[in-house]
Amino acid sequence: PENRLFRRKLAEATGADLSHVAVQCVHQHTAPSSAETEKDFFDKMTDRVAAAAKRSLNEMQPFDSIGTGQTRVERVASNRRIVRKDGTVRNRFSSTKKSPELRAAPEGLIDPYLKTITFASGKKPLARLHYYATHPQSFYKDGRVSIDFVGMARERWQEKEGVPQIYFTGCAGDIGAGKYNDGSRRARAELEERLYRAMAASSATTQLEPVGKITWRTVKLSQPWDDRTITSASGGKIIDERVVGLIETSSLQMGDVHILNLPGEPFVAYQLYAQELMLNSFVATTGLGDGNTGYIPTAQAASEGGYGVRVSPSVASQEEAALKKAIRDLLGVK
C-alpha cells in the first residue's frame, strides 16, 4: 500500500502516467517501518516527496549521452544460505558477530559487480545511478535511523565528485554482508570504504554513448502471489493473509541499456538470469519495489529449505516461472 501511495502522489505531482512511476526502497533495517509507523507520518512524508518532485520539474536538464560502467566489489556481499554437504541449509545473516564459523564459510552465489549508469550532457555527468546486490545492513536494532554503509559510501562519493548519486539495492533477497561483518564499527567502516571505492572505480570506467531509443515497459503480476501457501518454521502449512492483487513491474530501455525494476526481495539468481538473457547489453536490476511478494526464492532454494524460503516448492516453482517470464517481457526478449 505504501509503495502505491508514493507512486500515486508522484504521478499526480509530476503529471506522469502512473505506470511510468517506479518506487524502489534500499531496505536498511534502521529505518521507519510501515508496520510500526502511524498513517499520518506516511501521508505527510509522501506529500513532501511529491512536492519536491513537482519543484524539480523547474530544474530539469536535458541529457544527450548515457554512460555505463561496472567494477568488481571485493569483500562485501555473501550468500545468506550456506548449503552443507548433507543438503541442509545454515543461515548467515548480515552480522556474524558470534560466529567465526559463518564468516569462514565461502561467499556462495553472489553478483560481485557494482553497475553504474550515468546521464550526461555531452561529456558532463549530470547524475549517476549505482546498482549492487546486498542487504544494506551492518548493525541495527538499536533504535537509530541510519543510511548504513551503502548510504555513507554514496554520500562520500557524491561530495567528492560533485555529481548527484543514487544507490539502488539489486536482487538481494538471499545476499548480505555477513561473511565480512562481525557487527563492529570497524567492520562497518571497512564495508563503507570498499563500496565507496567501487562507486568511484565504476564511475571512472564509464563509457559515454549517444542516447538510443527510449522504451518504457510495464508488466503486471497477479498469480501465484495471491493467497500463497507458505510453510511455517515447524513445517506446518499456513496461508499468507496478504491479498496481493496486481503488482506492477517495469523497465526502462535506452538503446542497449536496461533498467529493470522488480518487486519484493528476489534471490540474486533472478538478477543473474536477466544478465544472461542480454549478454550484449547492459542490464542494471533493482528489487524492493512493491513489497507484497516478500522473498522470491528459486524453486531449488525452496526444495532445500532454510533462509528466505516461506513458500512450498510447488508455489516457488510457479513464482519462479512467473517472474522469469516477466523479466523476459520487460527486457523485450521474445
mmCIF file of C-alpha atoms in Angstrom:
data_model
loop_
_atom_site.group_PDB
_atom_site.id
_atom_site.type_symbol
_atom_site.label_atom_id
_atom_site.label_comp_id
_atom_site.label_asym_id
_atom_site.label_seq_id
_atom_site.Cartn_x
_atom_site.Cartn_y
_atom_site.Cartn_z
ATOM 1 C CA PRO A 1 0.000 0.000 0.000
ATOM 2 C CA GLU A 2 2.791 2.458 0.867
ATOM 3 C CA ASN A 3 4.540 1.823 -2.452
ATOM 4 C CA ARG A 4 1.345 2.565 -4.334
ATOM 5 C CA LEU A 5 0.770 5.679 -2.232
ATOM 6 C CA PHE A 6 4.215 7.004 -3.194
ATOM 7 C CA ARG A 7 3.636 6.208 -6.872
ATOM 8 C CA ARG A 8 0.187 7.785 -6.996
ATOM 9 C CA LYS A 9 1.272 11.031 -5.374
ATOM 10 C CA LEU A 10 4.403 11.283 -7.529
ATOM 11 C CA ALA A 11 2.349 10.723 -10.666
ATOM 12 C CA GLU A 12 -0.166 13.387 -9.662
ATOM 13 C CA ALA A 13 2.553 15.895 -8.762
ATOM 14 C CA THR A 14 4.505 15.496 -11.992
ATOM 15 C CA GLY A 15 1.715 14.800 -14.460
ATOM 16 C CA ALA A 16 3.199 11.415 -15.274
ATOM 17 C CA ASP A 17 1.260 8.296 -16.113
ATOM 18 C CA LEU A 18 1.058 6.096 -13.010
ATOM 19 C CA SER A 19 2.512 3.160 -14.956
ATOM 20 C CA HIS A 20 5.611 5.283 -15.649
ATOM 21 C CA VAL A 21 6.428 5.740 -11.979
ATOM 22 C CA ALA A 22 8.613 3.183 -10.172
ATOM 23 C CA VAL A 23 9.475 3.406 -6.481
ATOM 24 C CA GLN A 24 12.139 1.100 -5.036
ATOM 25 C CA CYS A 25 13.477 1.130 -1.474
ATOM 26 C CA VAL A 26 17.024 0.439 -0.294
ATOM 27 C CA HIS A 27 15.919 -1.701 2.676
ATOM 28 C CA GLN A 28 18.092 -0.613 5.577
ATOM 29 C CA HIS A 29 16.573 -2.113 8.693
ATOM 30 C CA THR A 30 17.387 1.041 10.653
ATOM 31 C CA ALA A 31 14.525 2.988 9.099
ATOM 32 C CA PRO A 32 10.834 3.673 9.754
ATOM 33 C CA SER A 33 8.659 0.623 9.193
ATOM 34 C CA SER A 34 5.181 0.979 7.743
ATOM 35 C CA ALA A 35 4.004 -1.703 10.147
ATOM 36 C CA GLU A 36 5.082 0.406 13.118
ATOM 37 C CA THR A 37 4.518 3.945 11.863
ATOM 38 C CA GLU A 38 1.327 5.974 12.003
ATOM 39 C CA LYS A 39 -0.538 6.572 8.759
ATOM 40 C CA ASP A 40 -0.291 10.306 9.393
ATOM 41 C CA PHE A 41 3.515 10.059 9.137
ATOM 42 C CA PHE A 42 3.349 8.374 5.725
ATOM 43 C CA ASP A 43 0.762 10.855 4.464
ATOM 44 C CA LYS A 44 2.988 13.803 5.377
ATOM 45 C CA MET A 45 6.153 12.128 4.102
ATOM 46 C CA THR A 46 4.660 11.251 0.718
ATOM 47 C CA ASP A 47 3.279 14.775 0.428
ATOM 48 C CA ARG A 48 6.785 16.187 0.981
ATOM 49 C CA VAL A 49 8.293 13.832 -1.587
ATOM 50 C CA ALA A 50 5.593 14.710 -4.126
ATOM 51 C CA ALA A 51 6.111 18.442 -3.538
ATOM 52 C CA ALA A 52 9.861 18.047 -4.049
ATOM 53 C CA ALA A 53 9.255 16.135 -7.281
ATOM 54 C CA LYS A 54 6.982 18.916 -8.536
ATOM 55 C CA ARG A 55 9.595 21.578 -7.712
ATOM 56 C CA SER A 56 12.239 19.540 -9.504
ATOM 57 C CA LEU A 57 10.401 19.980 -12.820
ATOM 58 C CA ASN A 58 11.726 23.552 -12.864
ATOM 59 C CA GLU A 59 15.292 22.251 -12.579
ATOM 60 C CA MET A 60 15.188 19.710 -15.418
ATOM 61 C CA GLN A 61 18.347 19.424 -17.525
ATOM 62 C CA PRO A 62 18.447 17.800 -20.956
ATOM 63 C CA PHE A 63 20.826 14.887 -21.455
ATOM 64 C CA ASP A 64 22.108 13.529 -24.751
ATOM 65 C CA SER A 65 24.577 10.902 -23.584
ATOM 66 C CA ILE A 66 24.296 7.818 -21.428
ATOM 67 C CA GLY A 67 27.203 6.002 -19.863
ATOM 68 C CA THR A 68 27.723 2.583 -18.335
ATOM 69 C CA GLY A 69 30.429 1.239 -16.086
ATOM 70 C CA GLN A 70 30.972 -1.575 -13.645
ATOM 71 C CA THR A 71 33.558 -2.852 -11.227
ATOM 72 C CA ARG A 72 34.021 -5.890 -9.045
ATOM 73 C CA VAL A 73 33.298 -5.228 -5.367
ATOM 74 C CA GLU A 74 35.677 -7.068 -3.070
ATOM 75 C CA ARG A 75 34.737 -8.433 0.358
ATOM 76 C CA VAL A 76 31.199 -7.062 0.786
ATOM 77 C CA ALA A 77 28.486 -9.448 -0.447
ATOM 78 C CA SER A 78 27.998 -13.069 0.602
ATOM 79 C CA ASN A 79 25.123 -15.504 0.248
ATOM 80 C CA ARG A 80 22.937 -15.880 3.330
ATOM 81 C CA ARG A 81 22.253 -19.551 2.610
ATOM 82 C CA ILE A 82 25.105 -21.957 3.329
ATOM 83 C CA VAL A 83 24.263 -25.392 1.953
ATOM 84 C CA ARG A 84 26.014 -28.145 3.911
ATOM 85 C CA LYS A 85 27.311 -31.376 2.401
ATOM 86 C CA ASP A 86 24.254 -33.219 3.721
ATOM 87 C CA GLY A 87 21.965 -30.825 1.833
ATOM 88 C CA THR A 88 20.725 -28.897 4.856
ATOM 89 C CA VAL A 89 20.945 -25.099 4.903
ATOM 90 C CA ARG A 90 22.519 -22.915 7.560
ATOM 91 C CA ASN A 91 21.556 -19.230 7.709
ATOM 92 C CA ARG A 92 24.152 -16.432 7.648
ATOM 93 C CA PHE A 93 22.636 -13.045 8.424
ATOM 94 C CA SER A 94 24.042 -9.526 7.922
ATOM 95 C CA SER A 95 26.106 -9.699 11.097
ATOM 96 C CA THR A 96 28.040 -12.766 12.262
ATOM 97 C CA LYS A 97 29.368 -11.307 15.478
ATOM 98 C CA LYS A 98 29.049 -14.571 17.397
ATOM 99 C CA SER A 99 30.030 -16.996 14.652
ATOM 100 C CA PRO A 100 33.571 -17.119 13.224
ATOM 101 C CA GLU A 101 32.490 -20.337 11.508
ATOM 102 C CA LEU A 102 29.904 -18.489 9.404
ATOM 103 C CA ARG A 103 32.435 -15.799 8.500
ATOM 104 C CA ALA A 104 34.855 -18.514 7.378
ATOM 105 C CA ALA A 105 32.300 -20.181 5.071
ATOM 106 C CA PRO A 106 32.548 -19.428 1.305
ATOM 107 C CA GLU A 107 30.849 -16.386 -0.212
ATOM 108 C CA GLY A 108 28.462 -18.593 -2.173
ATOM 109 C CA LEU A 109 26.468 -17.362 -5.173
ATOM 110 C CA ILE A 110 26.553 -13.558 -5.491
ATOM 111 C CA ASP A 111 26.731 -10.925 -8.210
ATOM 112 C CA PRO A 112 30.122 -9.364 -7.427
ATOM 113 C CA TYR A 113 29.700 -6.346 -9.707
ATOM 114 C CA LEU A 114 28.502 -2.851 -8.908
ATOM 115 C CA LYS A 115 26.963 -1.303 -12.029
ATOM 116 C CA THR A 116 26.719 2.404 -12.787
ATOM 117 C CA ILE A 117 24.515 4.276 -15.265
ATOM 118 C CA THR A 118 25.387 7.908 -15.982
ATOM 119 C CA PHE A 119 23.169 10.552 -17.574
ATOM 120 C CA ALA A 120 25.309 13.221 -19.234
ATOM 121 C CA SER A 121 25.133 16.348 -21.325
ATOM 122 C CA GLY A 122 27.951 15.911 -23.780
ATOM 123 C CA LYS A 123 30.786 14.702 -21.563
ATOM 124 C CA LYS A 124 29.449 16.356 -18.406
ATOM 125 C CA PRO A 125 27.831 13.856 -15.989
ATOM 126 C CA LEU A 126 24.527 15.108 -14.603
ATOM 127 C CA ALA A 127 23.634 12.160 -12.366
ATOM 128 C CA ARG A 128 24.842 8.626 -11.683
ATOM 129 C CA LEU A 129 22.773 5.587 -10.667
ATOM 130 C CA HIS A 130 24.552 2.745 -8.843
ATOM 131 C CA TYR A 131 23.236 -0.822 -8.515
ATOM 132 C CA TYR A 132 24.590 -3.537 -6.206
ATOM 133 C CA ALA A 133 23.046 -6.658 -4.704
ATOM 134 C CA THR A 134 23.346 -6.991 -0.938
ATOM 135 C CA HIS A 135 21.172 -6.416 2.098
ATOM 136 C CA PRO A 136 22.434 -2.934 3.101
ATOM 137 C CA GLN A 137 22.895 -3.603 6.808
ATOM 138 C CA SER A 138 25.946 -3.700 9.061
ATOM 139 C CA PHE A 139 24.352 -3.393 12.512
ATOM 140 C CA TYR A 140 20.890 -2.417 13.558
ATOM 141 C CA LYS A 141 18.010 -2.867 16.042
ATOM 142 C CA ASP A 142 19.429 -0.208 18.360
ATOM 143 C CA GLY A 143 16.778 2.469 17.838
ATOM 144 C CA ARG A 144 18.663 4.529 15.254
ATOM 145 C CA VAL A 145 17.564 5.629 11.804
ATOM 146 C CA SER A 146 20.604 5.204 9.575
ATOM 147 C CA ILE A 147 21.572 5.202 5.895
ATOM 148 C CA ASP A 148 24.075 2.473 6.857
ATOM 149 C CA PHE A 149 27.252 1.711 4.936
ATOM 150 C CA VAL A 150 25.681 1.917 1.459
ATOM 151 C CA GLY A 151 24.329 5.408 2.126
ATOM 152 C CA MET A 152 27.580 6.519 3.710
ATOM 153 C CA ALA A 153 29.520 5.395 0.650
ATOM 154 C CA ARG A 154 27.056 7.134 -1.666
ATOM 155 C CA GLU A 155 27.247 10.410 0.255
ATOM 156 C CA ARG A 156 31.063 10.344 0.262
ATOM 157 C CA TRP A 157 31.254 9.809 -3.489
ATOM 158 C CA GLN A 158 28.629 12.483 -4.175
ATOM 159 C CA GLU A 159 30.548 15.005 -2.093
ATOM 160 C CA LYS A 160 33.841 14.012 -3.706
ATOM 161 C CA GLU A 161 32.668 14.126 -7.334
ATOM 162 C CA GLY A 162 30.086 16.890 -7.006
ATOM 163 C CA VAL A 163 27.562 14.921 -9.074
ATOM 164 C CA PRO A 164 24.214 13.640 -7.718
ATOM 165 C CA GLN A 165 24.470 9.915 -6.939
ATOM 166 C CA ILE A 166 21.568 7.493 -6.395
ATOM 167 C CA TYR A 167 22.012 3.994 -4.975
ATOM 168 C CA PHE A 168 19.733 1.002 -5.657
ATOM 169 C CA THR A 169 19.679 -2.409 -3.986
ATOM 170 C CA GLY A 170 19.561 -5.234 -6.517
ATOM 171 C CA CYS A 171 18.119 -8.737 -6.165
ATOM 172 C CA ALA A 172 19.465 -9.252 -2.675
ATOM 173 C CA GLY A 173 16.854 -11.466 -1.033
ATOM 174 C CA ASP A 174 19.495 -14.079 -0.208
ATOM 175 C CA ILE A 175 22.527 -11.757 -0.086
ATOM 176 C CA GLY A 176 24.079 -9.904 2.879
ATOM 177 C CA ALA A 177 27.432 -8.720 4.195
ATOM 178 C CA GLY A 178 27.611 -11.347 6.947
ATOM 179 C CA LYS A 179 30.845 -13.000 5.856
ATOM 180 C CA TYR A 180 32.657 -9.678 6.172
ATOM 181 C CA ASN A 181 30.773 -8.152 9.096
ATOM 182 C CA ASP A 182 31.331 -9.038 12.736
ATOM 183 C CA GLY A 183 28.992 -6.271 13.876
ATOM 184 C CA SER A 184 31.772 -3.878 14.875
ATOM 185 C CA ARG A 185 32.109 -0.230 13.899
ATOM 186 C CA ARG A 186 35.414 -1.107 12.261
ATOM 187 C CA ALA A 187 33.680 -3.631 10.012
ATOM 188 C CA ARG A 188 31.061 -1.040 9.035
ATOM 189 C CA ALA A 189 33.798 1.446 8.125
ATOM 190 C CA GLU A 190 35.529 -1.208 6.015
ATOM 191 C CA LEU A 191 32.313 -2.079 4.172
ATOM 192 C CA GLU A 192 31.695 1.603 3.502
ATOM 193 C CA GLU A 193 35.236 2.081 2.199
ATOM 194 C CA ARG A 194 35.039 -0.904 -0.164
ATOM 195 C CA LEU A 195 31.710 0.206 -1.618
ATOM 196 C CA TYR A 196 32.904 3.813 -1.903
ATOM 197 C CA ARG A 197 35.943 2.689 -3.875
ATOM 198 C CA ALA A 198 33.731 0.553 -6.093
ATOM 199 C CA MET A 199 31.466 3.522 -6.880
ATOM 200 C CA ALA A 200 34.487 5.640 -7.739
ATOM 201 C CA ALA A 201 36.032 2.907 -9.902
ATOM 202 C CA SER A 202 32.777 2.135 -11.697
ATOM 203 C CA SER A 203 32.277 5.834 -12.407
ATOM 204 C CA ALA A 204 35.827 6.054 -13.741
ATOM 205 C CA THR A 205 35.265 3.171 -16.171
ATOM 206 C CA THR A 206 32.130 4.770 -17.612
ATOM 207 C CA GLN A 207 31.918 4.941 -21.394
ATOM 208 C CA LEU A 208 29.523 7.557 -22.803
ATOM 209 C CA GLU A 209 27.416 6.961 -25.906
ATOM 210 C CA PRO A 210 24.588 8.872 -27.610
ATOM 211 C CA VAL A 211 21.212 8.032 -26.109
ATOM 212 C CA GLY A 212 19.421 5.354 -28.089
ATOM 213 C CA LYS A 213 15.702 4.741 -28.460
ATOM 214 C CA ILE A 214 13.887 5.071 -25.134
ATOM 215 C CA THR A 215 11.238 2.475 -24.272
ATOM 216 C CA TRP A 216 9.295 2.007 -21.036
ATOM 217 C CA ARG A 217 7.682 -1.371 -20.442
ATOM 218 C CA THR A 218 5.273 -2.468 -17.723
ATOM 219 C CA VAL A 219 4.234 -5.984 -16.766
ATOM 220 C CA LYS A 220 1.537 -6.738 -14.198
ATOM 221 C CA LEU A 221 1.874 -9.797 -11.966
ATOM 222 C CA SER A 222 -1.004 -11.414 -10.123
ATOM 223 C CA GLN A 223 -0.854 -15.161 -9.523
ATOM 224 C CA PRO A 224 0.783 -17.032 -7.900
ATOM 225 C CA TRP A 225 1.247 -14.386 -5.194
ATOM 226 C CA ASP A 226 -2.434 -14.250 -4.272
ATOM 227 C CA ASP A 227 -3.226 -16.325 -1.182
ATOM 228 C CA ARG A 228 0.133 -18.070 -1.315
ATOM 229 C CA THR A 229 0.605 -21.242 0.693
ATOM 230 C CA ILE A 230 3.658 -20.980 2.899
ATOM 231 C CA THR A 231 5.481 -23.335 5.211
ATOM 232 C CA SER A 232 5.844 -22.375 8.853
ATOM 233 C CA ALA A 233 9.049 -22.884 10.820
ATOM 234 C CA SER A 234 7.538 -26.001 12.387
ATOM 235 C CA GLY A 235 6.782 -27.465 8.970
ATOM 236 C CA GLY A 236 3.025 -26.936 9.078
ATOM 237 C CA LYS A 237 1.147 -25.364 6.185
ATOM 238 C CA ILE A 238 -0.451 -21.969 6.664
ATOM 239 C CA ILE A 239 -1.974 -19.422 4.305
ATOM 240 C CA ASP A 240 -0.446 -15.996 3.903
ATOM 241 C CA GLU A 241 -3.160 -13.468 4.768
ATOM 242 C CA ARG A 242 -1.989 -10.820 2.317
ATOM 243 C CA VAL A 243 -4.192 -10.079 -0.668
ATOM 244 C CA VAL A 244 -1.702 -9.003 -3.275
ATOM 245 C CA GLY A 245 -3.753 -8.170 -6.341
ATOM 246 C CA LEU A 246 -1.859 -6.866 -9.345
ATOM 247 C CA ILE A 247 1.810 -5.999 -8.850
ATOM 248 C CA GLU A 248 3.382 -3.729 -11.449
ATOM 249 C CA THR A 249 6.930 -4.323 -12.607
ATOM 250 C CA SER A 250 8.657 -2.057 -15.080
ATOM 251 C CA SER A 251 11.754 -1.440 -17.145
ATOM 252 C CA LEU A 252 13.411 1.465 -18.893
ATOM 253 C CA GLN A 253 15.392 0.752 -22.053
ATOM 254 C CA MET A 254 17.706 3.359 -23.568
ATOM 255 C CA GLY A 255 19.384 1.799 -26.563
ATOM 256 C CA ASP A 256 21.345 -1.163 -25.206
ATOM 257 C CA VAL A 257 20.988 -0.016 -21.588
ATOM 258 C CA HIS A 258 18.226 -1.584 -19.488
ATOM 259 C CA ILE A 259 16.984 -0.690 -16.007
ATOM 260 C CA LEU A 260 14.872 -3.495 -14.563
ATOM 261 C CA ASN A 261 12.557 -2.680 -11.615
ATOM 262 C CA LEU A 262 11.378 -5.772 -9.718
ATOM 263 C CA PRO A 263 9.150 -6.256 -6.644
ATOM 264 C CA GLY A 264 9.850 -7.802 -3.268
ATOM 265 C CA GLU A 265 13.121 -9.468 -2.348
ATOM 266 C CA PRO A 266 14.093 -11.660 -5.291
ATOM 267 C CA PHE A 267 17.035 -14.007 -4.863
ATOM 268 C CA VAL A 268 20.194 -12.989 -6.719
ATOM 269 C CA ALA A 269 19.664 -15.762 -9.277
ATOM 270 C CA TYR A 270 16.981 -13.601 -10.940
ATOM 271 C CA GLN A 271 19.421 -10.737 -11.440
ATOM 272 C CA LEU A 272 21.968 -13.107 -12.958
ATOM 273 C CA TYR A 273 19.233 -14.584 -15.148
ATOM 274 C CA ALA A 274 18.396 -11.126 -16.550
ATOM 275 C CA GLN A 275 22.036 -10.503 -17.399
ATOM 276 C CA GLU A 276 22.374 -13.891 -19.097
ATOM 277 C CA LEU A 277 19.416 -13.048 -21.318
ATOM 278 C CA MET A 278 21.116 -9.857 -22.552
ATOM 279 C CA LEU A 279 24.806 -10.701 -22.863
ATOM 280 C CA ASN A 280 25.346 -7.945 -25.432
ATOM 281 C CA SER A 281 23.508 -5.284 -23.429
ATOM 282 C CA PHE A 282 23.926 -3.555 -20.071
ATOM 283 C CA VAL A 283 21.316 -4.616 -17.515
ATOM 284 C CA ALA A 284 21.018 -2.941 -14.093
ATOM 285 C CA THR A 285 18.479 -4.595 -11.794
ATOM 286 C CA THR A 286 16.809 -3.289 -8.663
ATOM 287 C CA GLY A 287 14.491 -5.130 -6.331
ATOM 288 C CA LEU A 288 12.339 -3.963 -3.426
ATOM 289 C CA GLY A 289 9.549 -2.298 -5.362
ATOM 290 C CA ASP A 290 6.091 -3.442 -4.296
ATOM 291 C CA GLY A 291 6.837 -5.417 -1.144
ATOM 292 C CA ASN A 292 3.744 -7.595 -1.028
ATOM 293 C CA THR A 293 5.527 -10.596 -2.511
ATOM 294 C CA GLY A 294 8.124 -10.737 0.272
ATOM 295 C CA TYR A 295 11.018 -13.050 -0.555
ATOM 296 C CA ILE A 296 11.004 -14.575 -4.029
ATOM 297 C CA PRO A 297 13.208 -17.680 -3.843
ATOM 298 C CA THR A 298 14.044 -20.030 -6.662
ATOM 299 C CA ALA A 299 12.354 -23.413 -6.842
ATOM 300 C CA GLN A 300 15.656 -25.093 -5.968
ATOM 301 C CA ALA A 301 16.079 -22.963 -2.847
ATOM 302 C CA ALA A 302 12.530 -23.794 -1.767
ATOM 303 C CA SER A 303 13.267 -27.505 -2.100
ATOM 304 C CA GLU A 304 16.367 -27.065 0.093
ATOM 305 C CA GLY A 305 14.610 -25.021 2.787
ATOM 306 C CA GLY A 306 16.447 -22.563 5.013
ATOM 307 C CA TYR A 307 16.705 -18.786 4.861
ATOM 308 C CA GLY A 308 14.249 -16.742 2.805
ATOM 309 C CA VAL A 309 12.054 -19.689 1.863
ATOM 310 C CA ARG A 310 8.495 -19.350 3.095
ATOM 311 C CA VAL A 311 6.688 -20.968 0.192
ATOM 312 C CA SER A 312 6.288 -24.621 -0.673
ATOM 313 C CA PRO A 313 8.458 -25.910 -3.553
ATOM 314 C CA SER A 314 5.409 -26.131 -5.832
ATOM 315 C CA VAL A 315 4.441 -22.500 -5.211
ATOM 316 C CA ALA A 316 8.060 -21.374 -5.544
ATOM 317 C CA SER A 317 8.226 -23.102 -8.919
ATOM 318 C CA GLN A 318 5.194 -21.105 -10.079
ATOM 319 C CA GLU A 319 6.689 -17.890 -8.736
ATOM 320 C CA GLU A 320 9.999 -18.533 -10.477
ATOM 321 C CA ALA A 321 8.281 -19.188 -13.798
ATOM 322 C CA ALA A 322 6.094 -16.090 -13.430
ATOM 323 C CA LEU A 323 8.943 -13.747 -12.507
ATOM 324 C CA LYS A 324 11.245 -15.073 -15.220
ATOM 325 C CA LYS A 325 8.518 -14.546 -17.818
ATOM 326 C CA ALA A 326 8.036 -11.003 -16.533
ATOM 327 C CA ILE A 327 11.788 -10.383 -16.789
ATOM 328 C CA ARG A 328 11.829 -11.607 -20.394
ATOM 329 C CA ASP A 329 8.870 -9.400 -21.273
ATOM 330 C CA LEU A 330 10.408 -6.368 -19.556
ATOM 331 C CA LEU A 331 13.650 -6.829 -21.474
ATOM 332 C CA GLY A 332 11.826 -7.320 -24.757
ATOM 333 C CA VAL A 333 13.041 -10.874 -25.169
ATOM 334 C CA LYS A 334 10.813 -12.960 -27.426
#
